[in-house]
Amino acid sequence: MLSVSDAQAIILNLVQPLDNQQDTEVVELLAAANRILAMPVTSTLDFPHWDNSAMDGYAVRYEDVQHSSSEKPTVLQIVEEIPAGYQPKSTIEPGQAARIFTGALMPAAADTVVMQEKTRREENRVFILAAPKPQEFVRHKASFYQAGTELLPAGIRLNTSEIAVLAAAQCPQLNVYRCPRVAIFSTGDELVTVNQALQPGQIVDSNQYALAALVRESGAEPLLLGIVKDEPAALEKVITHAAAIADIVLSSGGVSVGDYDYVDKILESLKAQIHIQAVDIRPGKPLTVATLPAPQSVKDAMNRVSTCSPVYFGLPGNPASVLVTFWRFVLPAIKKLSGIKEGWEPVFLKVRSHDELRSDGKRETYLWGKLHLIDGIYEFHKAGGSHSSANLINLAQTNALAVLPPGKALISPQEEVQVLQLIIP
C-alpha cells in the first residue's frame, strides 16, 4: 500500500499540463476571471502613462524652493491650474508654480510637487512654507511598468487584481487555457437521484453533486454522466465514453474488494494502466488511479478533447472518503492539468488544535473541521459528531482537515497540528 506522499508524486507525474498551442482559446476580459493565462501579456502603454502628481498641491521647480521654511517662505506666482485629465499649457519658469491635483499631468519644467498643507495661498501667489525633497510626490512615466516588457506571465490564474491590471492596460481579449473537462459518475445499485423517493436500502447519490461542485470551484468543467448500475457492461460503456470526452474521469464507488466492485476489472479489460489501487490514508484507503488508452473508435477519437491519455480516479463510495481524496489527490491534479505554472500541491499550515484529536496511529488520518482566528493565532476546531467515512452531515462548513501522521495517535488540546487548507486558490 502506498504512502500518501508517494501517491501524490505518482499522480502529479502522470498529469501533464494542457498544451499552450492546442488547448487554448481567446476570451473577452469580462469572461477571463478565474481562467489560466496561456500566453504572456505585454502592453503598449507605460505605467504611469506620463509624469503626474501624487498629491494635491503645487508643481514647482525644486531649485526654486529647496531652501523654503516657515520663517523664510518662497513666494511663487501661480500661472496655471491643472486638474486631472487636463493638458498643461504652461512651462514653469523660475519663480513660478502651477496649482495641481492628484493624478494630473506635470507641467513642463516642473520636477517637484509641494503638498498644499505646506503652503499658503494669497490670490495668484503661493507661499512655500517647507522645503520638499527633490522630485517629491511625482509619479514618473514608466516607473511602474515599461511598455513592451512582460506585464503578466503565462500560467497564472486571473483574479481580481490581474483583471484590473489588464483593463488598465487596454487588453480586451486574452489567450487562456481551455477549462479541463472532468467526467463524473457514481456506481451502485443502491443509488437514486435527488428527485427519487427513497425505498428501503437506497441512498441518495450525493457524491456526484459534491464532485461537480468541487470540480467547478477548481476552474474545470464537470461532465455529469449519472448513476451507473453495478453491471460490467454498463460500467465499460460509460468508462469508454468518459475517456473519449474528458481529460480526467472521476467515479465514486466500486473500487474496494467486494463482489460488486468491478471498476478495476473493467479498467484492466480496457487495457488501462493501473498505477494506484490503495493508499495508506483514512478515510479513503481504496483509491484507484489509472491512465486510460486512446479511444479506439473513429467517433470517439474525433470527440477526444486532448492528445494526452485521460487520467482515471476511482474514488471510494463513502461521502467523506470522496471529499478527502478529492481535496488531497484530485485537486492538485486538476490544478497542474489546467496550466497553472506552479503551486499545484496542497497547502498545509501548522496551527493550534482546540480539541483533542485521535486516530489509531496506523494510517495517515484526516479529521475535518474549521479554522478560527483566535487572538491572531489560527486554531483548528474539530467538527462535532462521528468522523465516520459514511457521515456526510458534519462535513458541512468544513474549511480544513487536520492531519495525524502514521504513528501519531493523539494530539492534545493546544498542541500544534498540521492542517490542509480547503480554500481553492
Short mmCIF file of C-alpha atoms in Angstrom, two decimals, residues 140-300:
data_model
loop_
_atom_site.label_atom_id
_atom_site.label_comp_id
_atom_site.label_asym_id
_atom_site.label_seq_id
_atom_site.Cartn_x
_atom_site.Cartn_y
_atom_site.Cartn_z
CA HIS A 140 7.31 59.33 -13.21
CA LYS A 141 6.29 57.87 -16.55
CA ALA A 142 7.03 54.12 -16.84
CA SER A 143 8.19 53.90 -13.20
CA PHE A 144 5.61 51.14 -12.54
CA TYR A 145 5.83 49.35 -15.88
CA GLN A 146 7.63 49.98 -19.18
CA ALA A 147 5.75 49.41 -22.42
CA GLY A 148 6.83 46.33 -24.37
CA THR A 149 8.05 44.33 -21.37
CA GLU A 150 6.16 41.39 -19.85
CA LEU A 151 3.17 42.61 -17.88
CA LEU A 152 1.79 39.24 -16.75
CA PRO A 153 3.40 35.80 -17.22
CA ALA A 154 1.69 32.73 -18.63
CA GLY A 155 0.48 30.11 -16.19
CA ILE A 156 -1.20 32.36 -13.60
CA ARG A 157 -4.83 32.38 -12.50
CA LEU A 158 -6.54 35.65 -13.38
CA ASN A 159 -8.02 37.01 -10.17
CA THR A 160 -9.42 40.44 -9.39
CA SER A 161 -6.13 42.35 -9.33
CA GLU A 162 -4.95 40.81 -12.62
CA ILE A 163 -8.26 41.67 -14.30
CA ALA A 164 -7.86 45.26 -13.12
CA VAL A 165 -4.29 45.43 -14.49
CA LEU A 166 -5.40 44.02 -17.85
CA ALA A 167 -8.25 46.52 -18.10
CA ALA A 168 -5.89 49.41 -17.35
CA ALA A 169 -3.52 48.05 -20.00
CA GLN A 170 -6.36 48.03 -22.55
CA CYS A 171 -6.29 44.26 -23.14
CA PRO A 172 -9.90 43.50 -24.18
CA GLN A 173 -9.18 39.88 -25.17
CA LEU A 174 -6.90 37.23 -23.72
CA ASN A 175 -5.44 33.89 -24.69
CA VAL A 176 -6.29 31.44 -21.90
CA TYR A 177 -6.18 27.68 -21.43
CA ARG A 178 -9.47 25.93 -22.05
CA CYS A 179 -11.11 24.59 -18.93
CA PRO A 180 -10.14 20.99 -18.16
CA ARG A 181 -13.04 18.62 -18.69
CA VAL A 182 -13.82 16.22 -15.85
CA ALA A 183 -16.30 13.38 -16.38
CA ILE A 184 -18.13 12.30 -13.20
CA PHE A 185 -20.30 9.28 -12.49
CA SER A 186 -21.36 7.25 -9.48
CA THR A 187 -21.63 3.47 -9.26
CA GLY A 188 -24.01 1.35 -7.22
CA ASP A 189 -27.40 -0.37 -7.47
CA GLU A 190 -28.42 1.30 -4.22
CA LEU A 191 -28.11 4.87 -5.54
CA VAL A 192 -31.01 7.14 -6.51
CA THR A 193 -31.16 10.74 -7.69
CA VAL A 194 -32.25 13.66 -5.51
CA ASN A 195 -35.68 13.61 -7.15
CA GLN A 196 -36.49 9.96 -6.48
CA ALA A 197 -38.42 8.68 -3.45
CA LEU A 198 -36.22 6.54 -1.23
CA GLN A 199 -37.01 2.88 -0.86
CA PRO A 200 -35.59 0.66 1.93
CA GLY A 201 -31.86 0.12 1.39
CA GLN A 202 -31.45 3.01 -1.06
CA ILE A 203 -29.33 6.16 -0.61
CA VAL A 204 -29.18 9.45 -2.48
CA ASP A 205 -26.22 9.97 -4.80
CA SER A 206 -24.68 12.99 -3.06
CA ASN A 207 -21.19 12.21 -4.39
CA GLN A 208 -21.95 13.36 -7.93
CA TYR A 209 -23.20 16.73 -6.67
CA ALA A 210 -20.24 17.17 -4.34
CA LEU A 211 -17.72 16.31 -7.05
CA ALA A 212 -19.42 18.56 -9.58
CA ALA A 213 -19.24 21.48 -7.15
CA LEU A 214 -15.59 20.79 -6.33
CA VAL A 215 -14.64 20.47 -9.99
CA ARG A 216 -16.41 23.73 -10.85
CA GLU A 217 -14.71 25.52 -7.92
CA SER A 218 -11.35 24.34 -9.24
CA GLY A 219 -11.99 26.07 -12.58
CA ALA A 220 -12.67 22.88 -14.53
CA GLU A 221 -15.83 21.83 -16.38
CA PRO A 222 -17.83 18.96 -14.84
CA LEU A 223 -19.45 16.49 -17.24
CA LEU A 224 -22.13 14.60 -15.34
CA LEU A 225 -22.71 11.05 -16.55
CA GLY A 226 -25.19 9.99 -13.87
CA ILE A 227 -25.56 6.79 -11.89
CA VAL A 228 -24.21 3.50 -13.30
CA LYS A 229 -25.51 0.18 -12.05
CA ASP A 230 -23.12 -2.48 -10.77
CA GLU A 231 -23.05 -4.20 -14.16
CA PRO A 232 -19.76 -4.78 -16.02
CA ALA A 233 -21.22 -3.98 -19.44
CA ALA A 234 -22.74 -0.69 -18.24
CA LEU A 235 -19.51 0.30 -16.50
CA GLU A 236 -17.39 -0.49 -19.54
CA LYS A 237 -19.67 1.61 -21.74
CA VAL A 238 -19.60 4.69 -19.51
CA ILE A 239 -15.84 4.49 -18.83
CA THR A 240 -15.14 4.23 -22.57
CA HIS A 241 -17.39 7.22 -23.25
CA ALA A 242 -15.86 9.24 -20.40
CA ALA A 243 -12.35 8.58 -21.69
CA ALA A 244 -13.36 9.98 -25.06
CA ILE A 245 -14.78 13.28 -23.80
CA ALA A 246 -12.72 14.18 -20.72
CA ASP A 247 -9.21 14.91 -19.50
CA ILE A 248 -9.93 13.39 -16.10
CA VAL A 249 -12.53 10.78 -15.16
CA LEU A 250 -13.93 10.58 -11.62
CA SER A 251 -16.04 7.70 -10.39
CA SER A 252 -17.19 7.01 -6.86
CA GLY A 253 -17.72 3.51 -5.52
CA GLY A 254 -16.84 0.11 -6.92
CA VAL A 255 -13.10 0.17 -6.14
CA SER A 256 -12.97 -1.93 -2.99
CA VAL A 257 -12.76 -5.73 -2.83
CA GLY A 258 -16.47 -6.62 -2.71
CA ASP A 259 -18.25 -8.96 -5.11
CA TYR A 260 -19.84 -5.98 -6.88
CA ASP A 261 -16.73 -3.81 -7.13
CA TYR A 262 -16.00 -4.06 -10.84
CA VAL A 263 -14.08 -0.86 -11.65
CA ASP A 264 -10.54 -2.25 -11.54
CA LYS A 265 -11.52 -5.33 -13.56
CA ILE A 266 -13.15 -3.16 -16.23
CA LEU A 267 -10.07 -0.92 -16.39
CA GLU A 268 -7.86 -3.96 -16.91
CA SER A 269 -10.13 -5.24 -19.68
CA LEU A 270 -9.87 -1.84 -21.39
CA LYS A 271 -6.05 -2.07 -21.30
CA ALA A 272 -5.77 0.81 -18.84
CA GLN A 273 -2.54 1.07 -16.88
CA ILE A 274 -3.34 0.97 -13.17
CA HIS A 275 -0.84 2.93 -11.09
CA ILE A 276 -2.53 3.02 -7.66
CA GLN A 277 -5.07 0.73 -6.02
CA ALA A 278 -4.79 1.58 -2.32
CA VAL A 279 -3.30 4.40 -0.26
CA ASP A 280 -2.32 4.42 3.41
CA ILE A 281 -4.91 7.08 4.29
CA ARG A 282 -8.02 7.33 6.46
CA PRO A 283 -10.60 7.90 5.12
CA GLY A 284 -10.02 6.89 1.50
CA LYS A 285 -7.87 3.78 1.51
CA PRO A 286 -9.42 2.18 -1.64
CA LEU A 287 -8.28 4.55 -4.40
CA THR A 288 -7.68 3.54 -7.99
CA VAL A 289 -5.63 5.76 -10.29
CA ALA A 290 -5.10 4.69 -13.90
CA THR A 291 -4.29 6.07 -17.33
CA LEU A 292 -6.81 5.15 -19.97
CA PRO A 293 -5.78 4.22 -23.53
CA ALA A 294 -6.60 6.41 -26.53
CA PRO A 295 -10.12 5.89 -27.97
CA GLN A 296 -10.33 3.04 -30.47
CA SER A 297 -13.38 4.07 -32.49
CA VAL A 298 -13.20 6.85 -35.09
CA LYS A 299 -16.18 8.60 -33.47
CA ASP A 300 -14.58 8.60 -30.00
#
